[in-house]
Short mmCIF file of N, CA and C in Angstrom, two decimals:
data_model
loop_
_atom_site.label_atom_id
_atom_site.label_comp_id
_atom_site.label_asym_id
_atom_site.label_seq_id
_atom_site.Cartn_x
_atom_site.Cartn_y
_atom_site.Cartn_z
N MET A 1 46.04 -202.37 -108.85
CA MET A 1 44.72 -202.49 -109.44
C MET A 1 43.88 -201.28 -109.01
N SER A 2 43.25 -200.63 -109.96
CA SER A 2 42.43 -199.47 -109.64
C SER A 2 41.09 -199.91 -109.05
N GLU A 3 40.58 -199.08 -108.17
CA GLU A 3 39.29 -199.39 -107.55
C GLU A 3 38.17 -198.92 -108.47
N HIS A 4 37.16 -199.73 -108.61
CA HIS A 4 36.00 -199.36 -109.43
C HIS A 4 34.73 -199.66 -108.65
N HIS A 5 33.69 -199.02 -109.05
CA HIS A 5 32.40 -199.24 -108.43
C HIS A 5 31.38 -199.50 -109.53
N THR A 6 30.48 -200.41 -109.25
CA THR A 6 29.37 -200.69 -110.14
C THR A 6 28.10 -200.52 -109.33
N TYR A 7 27.13 -199.87 -109.93
CA TYR A 7 25.89 -199.58 -109.22
C TYR A 7 24.72 -200.25 -109.92
N LYS A 8 23.67 -200.46 -109.15
CA LYS A 8 22.42 -200.99 -109.68
C LYS A 8 21.32 -200.09 -109.16
N LYS A 9 20.24 -199.94 -109.94
CA LYS A 9 19.10 -199.15 -109.51
C LYS A 9 17.88 -200.05 -109.41
N LEU A 10 17.08 -199.79 -108.40
CA LEU A 10 15.79 -200.46 -108.35
C LEU A 10 14.72 -199.43 -108.06
N GLU A 11 13.53 -199.72 -108.52
CA GLU A 11 12.43 -198.78 -108.40
C GLU A 11 11.46 -199.28 -107.34
N ILE A 12 11.12 -198.40 -106.40
CA ILE A 12 10.18 -198.76 -105.34
C ILE A 12 9.19 -197.61 -105.15
N VAL A 13 8.08 -197.92 -104.50
CA VAL A 13 7.05 -196.92 -104.23
C VAL A 13 6.80 -196.86 -102.73
N GLY A 14 6.88 -195.65 -102.18
CA GLY A 14 6.56 -195.44 -100.78
C GLY A 14 5.28 -194.64 -100.67
N SER A 15 4.59 -194.79 -99.54
CA SER A 15 3.36 -194.03 -99.35
C SER A 15 3.28 -193.50 -97.93
N SER A 16 2.45 -192.47 -97.77
CA SER A 16 2.25 -191.85 -96.47
C SER A 16 0.95 -191.06 -96.49
N PRO A 17 0.22 -191.05 -95.39
CA PRO A 17 -0.96 -190.20 -95.32
C PRO A 17 -0.59 -188.75 -94.98
N ASN A 18 0.68 -188.50 -94.65
CA ASN A 18 1.08 -187.18 -94.14
C ASN A 18 1.82 -186.28 -95.13
N SER A 19 2.80 -186.83 -95.87
CA SER A 19 3.59 -185.97 -96.75
C SER A 19 4.38 -186.77 -97.78
N ILE A 20 4.83 -186.06 -98.79
CA ILE A 20 5.71 -186.65 -99.80
C ILE A 20 7.03 -187.06 -99.16
N GLU A 21 7.56 -186.19 -98.31
CA GLU A 21 8.83 -186.49 -97.64
C GLU A 21 8.74 -187.76 -96.81
N GLU A 22 7.63 -187.93 -96.09
CA GLU A 22 7.46 -189.14 -95.28
C GLU A 22 7.32 -190.38 -96.17
N ALA A 23 6.69 -190.22 -97.32
CA ALA A 23 6.57 -191.34 -98.26
C ALA A 23 7.95 -191.77 -98.74
N ILE A 24 8.84 -190.81 -99.00
CA ILE A 24 10.21 -191.13 -99.39
C ILE A 24 10.93 -191.84 -98.25
N GLU A 25 10.82 -191.29 -97.05
CA GLU A 25 11.47 -191.89 -95.88
C GLU A 25 10.98 -193.32 -95.65
N ASN A 26 9.68 -193.54 -95.79
CA ASN A 26 9.12 -194.87 -95.61
C ASN A 26 9.68 -195.86 -96.64
N ALA A 27 9.77 -195.41 -97.88
CA ALA A 27 10.30 -196.27 -98.93
C ALA A 27 11.76 -196.63 -98.65
N LEU A 28 12.57 -195.63 -98.29
CA LEU A 28 13.98 -195.88 -98.02
C LEU A 28 14.18 -196.76 -96.80
N SER A 29 13.37 -196.55 -95.78
CA SER A 29 13.48 -197.35 -94.57
C SER A 29 13.20 -198.82 -94.84
N GLU A 30 12.16 -199.09 -95.60
CA GLU A 30 11.83 -200.48 -95.94
C GLU A 30 12.90 -201.08 -96.85
N CYS A 31 13.37 -200.31 -97.81
CA CYS A 31 14.39 -200.79 -98.74
C CYS A 31 15.68 -201.15 -97.99
N ALA A 32 16.04 -200.35 -97.00
CA ALA A 32 17.28 -200.57 -96.25
C ALA A 32 17.26 -201.88 -95.47
N LYS A 33 16.09 -202.46 -95.25
CA LYS A 33 16.00 -203.73 -94.53
C LYS A 33 16.58 -204.88 -95.34
N THR A 34 16.60 -204.74 -96.67
CA THR A 34 17.08 -205.85 -97.51
C THR A 34 18.17 -205.45 -98.50
N VAL A 35 18.42 -204.16 -98.66
CA VAL A 35 19.41 -203.70 -99.64
C VAL A 35 20.55 -203.00 -98.91
N ALA A 36 21.76 -203.45 -99.15
CA ALA A 36 22.94 -202.83 -98.54
C ALA A 36 23.57 -201.83 -99.51
N ASN A 37 24.39 -200.97 -98.99
CA ASN A 37 25.19 -200.02 -99.78
C ASN A 37 24.35 -199.03 -100.59
N MET A 38 23.20 -198.62 -100.05
CA MET A 38 22.40 -197.61 -100.75
C MET A 38 23.19 -196.31 -100.75
N ASN A 39 23.23 -195.64 -101.93
CA ASN A 39 24.01 -194.42 -102.06
C ASN A 39 23.19 -193.19 -102.42
N TRP A 40 22.13 -193.35 -103.16
CA TRP A 40 21.36 -192.20 -103.62
C TRP A 40 19.96 -192.63 -104.03
N PHE A 41 19.10 -191.64 -104.20
CA PHE A 41 17.77 -191.90 -104.74
C PHE A 41 17.36 -190.75 -105.63
N GLU A 42 16.43 -191.03 -106.52
CA GLU A 42 15.83 -189.98 -107.34
C GLU A 42 14.32 -190.19 -107.37
N VAL A 43 13.59 -189.12 -107.25
CA VAL A 43 12.13 -189.18 -107.32
C VAL A 43 11.75 -189.15 -108.79
N VAL A 44 11.01 -190.16 -109.22
CA VAL A 44 10.61 -190.24 -110.63
C VAL A 44 9.13 -189.98 -110.85
N GLU A 45 8.34 -190.08 -109.78
CA GLU A 45 6.91 -189.84 -109.92
C GLU A 45 6.29 -189.55 -108.57
N THR A 46 5.37 -188.62 -108.54
CA THR A 46 4.58 -188.39 -107.33
C THR A 46 3.11 -188.42 -107.73
N ARG A 47 2.32 -189.00 -106.86
CA ARG A 47 0.88 -189.06 -107.10
C ARG A 47 0.20 -189.20 -105.75
N GLY A 48 -1.10 -189.16 -105.76
CA GLY A 48 -1.82 -189.29 -104.50
C GLY A 48 -3.20 -189.87 -104.69
N HIS A 49 -3.79 -190.21 -103.57
CA HIS A 49 -5.14 -190.78 -103.53
C HIS A 49 -6.05 -189.73 -102.90
N ILE A 50 -7.18 -189.48 -103.53
CA ILE A 50 -8.11 -188.44 -103.07
C ILE A 50 -9.36 -189.09 -102.50
N VAL A 51 -9.77 -188.63 -101.33
CA VAL A 51 -11.03 -189.07 -100.71
C VAL A 51 -11.78 -187.82 -100.26
N ASP A 52 -13.01 -187.70 -100.69
CA ASP A 52 -13.85 -186.55 -100.34
C ASP A 52 -13.18 -185.21 -100.64
N GLY A 53 -12.48 -185.16 -101.77
CA GLY A 53 -11.86 -183.92 -102.20
C GLY A 53 -10.58 -183.55 -101.46
N LYS A 54 -10.05 -184.47 -100.65
CA LYS A 54 -8.83 -184.19 -99.89
C LYS A 54 -7.81 -185.30 -100.13
N VAL A 55 -6.55 -184.96 -99.91
CA VAL A 55 -5.48 -185.96 -100.06
C VAL A 55 -5.60 -186.99 -98.95
N ALA A 56 -5.73 -188.24 -99.33
CA ALA A 56 -5.79 -189.33 -98.36
C ALA A 56 -4.43 -190.00 -98.19
N HIS A 57 -3.67 -190.08 -99.29
CA HIS A 57 -2.35 -190.72 -99.27
C HIS A 57 -1.48 -190.10 -100.36
N TYR A 58 -0.22 -189.93 -100.05
CA TYR A 58 0.78 -189.55 -101.03
C TYR A 58 1.52 -190.82 -101.44
N GLN A 59 1.83 -190.93 -102.71
CA GLN A 59 2.63 -192.05 -103.20
C GLN A 59 3.79 -191.46 -104.01
N VAL A 60 4.98 -191.96 -103.74
CA VAL A 60 6.17 -191.47 -104.42
C VAL A 60 6.95 -192.66 -104.98
N THR A 61 7.20 -192.64 -106.26
CA THR A 61 8.04 -193.65 -106.88
C THR A 61 9.46 -193.11 -106.90
N ILE A 62 10.39 -193.91 -106.37
CA ILE A 62 11.79 -193.50 -106.37
C ILE A 62 12.65 -194.61 -106.96
N LYS A 63 13.78 -194.21 -107.50
CA LYS A 63 14.80 -195.16 -107.90
C LYS A 63 15.92 -195.04 -106.88
N VAL A 64 16.34 -196.18 -106.35
CA VAL A 64 17.38 -196.22 -105.35
C VAL A 64 18.63 -196.82 -105.99
N GLY A 65 19.73 -196.11 -105.87
CA GLY A 65 21.00 -196.60 -106.39
C GLY A 65 21.83 -197.21 -105.27
N PHE A 66 22.37 -198.38 -105.52
CA PHE A 66 23.23 -199.00 -104.52
C PHE A 66 24.44 -199.62 -105.18
N ARG A 67 25.53 -199.63 -104.43
CA ARG A 67 26.80 -200.13 -104.95
C ARG A 67 26.86 -201.65 -104.81
N LEU A 68 27.24 -202.31 -105.88
CA LEU A 68 27.43 -203.76 -105.84
C LEU A 68 28.77 -204.05 -105.20
N ARG A 69 28.81 -205.09 -104.40
CA ARG A 69 30.04 -205.49 -103.73
C ARG A 69 30.63 -206.68 -104.46
N TYR A 70 31.92 -206.66 -104.56
CA TYR A 70 32.64 -207.78 -105.18
C TYR A 70 33.52 -208.44 -104.14
N SER A 71 33.60 -209.75 -104.19
CA SER A 71 34.43 -210.51 -103.24
C SER A 71 35.87 -210.52 -103.69
#
Protein backbone atom coordinates (compact mmCIF):
# COMPACT_ATOMS: atom_id res chain seq x y z
CA MET A 1 0.00 0.00 0.00
CA SER A 2 1.44 3.39 -0.95
CA GLU A 3 1.74 6.06 1.69
CA HIS A 4 -0.35 9.18 1.19
CA HIS A 5 -0.80 12.38 3.07
CA THR A 6 -3.82 14.61 3.36
CA TYR A 7 -3.54 18.14 4.64
CA LYS A 8 -5.94 20.67 6.07
CA LYS A 9 -5.49 24.44 6.33
CA LEU A 10 -6.83 26.74 8.96
CA GLU A 11 -6.64 30.49 9.15
CA ILE A 12 -5.54 32.27 12.31
CA VAL A 13 -4.49 35.79 13.28
CA GLY A 14 -1.51 36.58 15.49
CA SER A 15 -0.62 39.95 16.96
CA SER A 16 2.35 41.66 18.55
CA PRO A 17 3.26 45.16 19.67
CA ASN A 18 6.85 44.55 18.47
CA SER A 19 7.02 43.03 14.97
CA ILE A 20 5.39 41.09 12.18
CA GLU A 21 7.74 38.18 12.86
CA GLU A 22 6.69 38.07 16.52
CA ALA A 23 3.03 38.15 15.48
CA ILE A 24 3.66 35.07 13.32
CA GLU A 25 5.53 33.32 16.14
CA ASN A 26 2.72 34.11 18.59
CA ALA A 27 0.10 32.71 16.22
CA LEU A 28 2.06 29.51 15.60
CA SER A 29 2.82 29.04 19.29
CA GLU A 30 -0.84 29.27 20.25
CA CYS A 31 -1.91 27.07 17.34
CA ALA A 32 0.60 24.37 18.34
CA LYS A 33 -1.17 24.01 21.70
CA THR A 34 -4.16 22.35 20.00
CA VAL A 35 -3.06 21.38 16.48
CA ALA A 36 -0.67 18.49 15.82
CA ASN A 37 1.42 17.80 12.71
CA MET A 38 1.79 21.43 11.61
CA ASN A 39 3.93 21.48 8.46
CA TRP A 40 3.86 24.95 6.93
CA PHE A 41 2.32 28.39 7.01
CA GLU A 42 1.64 31.17 4.55
CA VAL A 43 1.10 34.84 5.34
CA VAL A 44 -2.09 36.01 3.66
CA GLU A 45 -2.54 39.45 5.21
CA THR A 46 -0.66 41.96 7.31
CA ARG A 47 -2.18 44.96 8.99
CA GLY A 48 -1.68 47.08 12.06
CA HIS A 49 -3.26 49.32 14.63
CA ILE A 50 -2.15 52.97 14.78
CA VAL A 51 -2.16 55.12 17.91
CA ASP A 52 -0.93 58.72 17.85
CA GLY A 53 0.58 58.23 14.41
CA LYS A 54 2.67 55.20 15.46
CA VAL A 55 2.28 51.45 15.14
CA ALA A 56 0.64 50.12 18.29
CA HIS A 57 0.14 46.50 17.16
CA TYR A 58 0.96 44.35 14.18
CA GLN A 59 -1.60 41.78 13.08
CA VAL A 60 -0.78 38.96 10.70
CA THR A 61 -3.27 36.53 9.20
CA ILE A 62 -1.69 33.19 8.37
CA LYS A 63 -2.90 29.89 7.00
CA VAL A 64 -1.40 26.91 8.78
CA GLY A 65 -1.17 23.58 6.99
CA PHE A 66 -1.19 20.39 9.00
CA ARG A 67 -1.18 16.73 8.08
CA LEU A 68 -4.23 14.66 8.97
CA ARG A 69 -3.49 11.39 10.72
CA TYR A 70 -5.24 8.19 9.86
CA SER A 71 -5.61 5.24 12.23
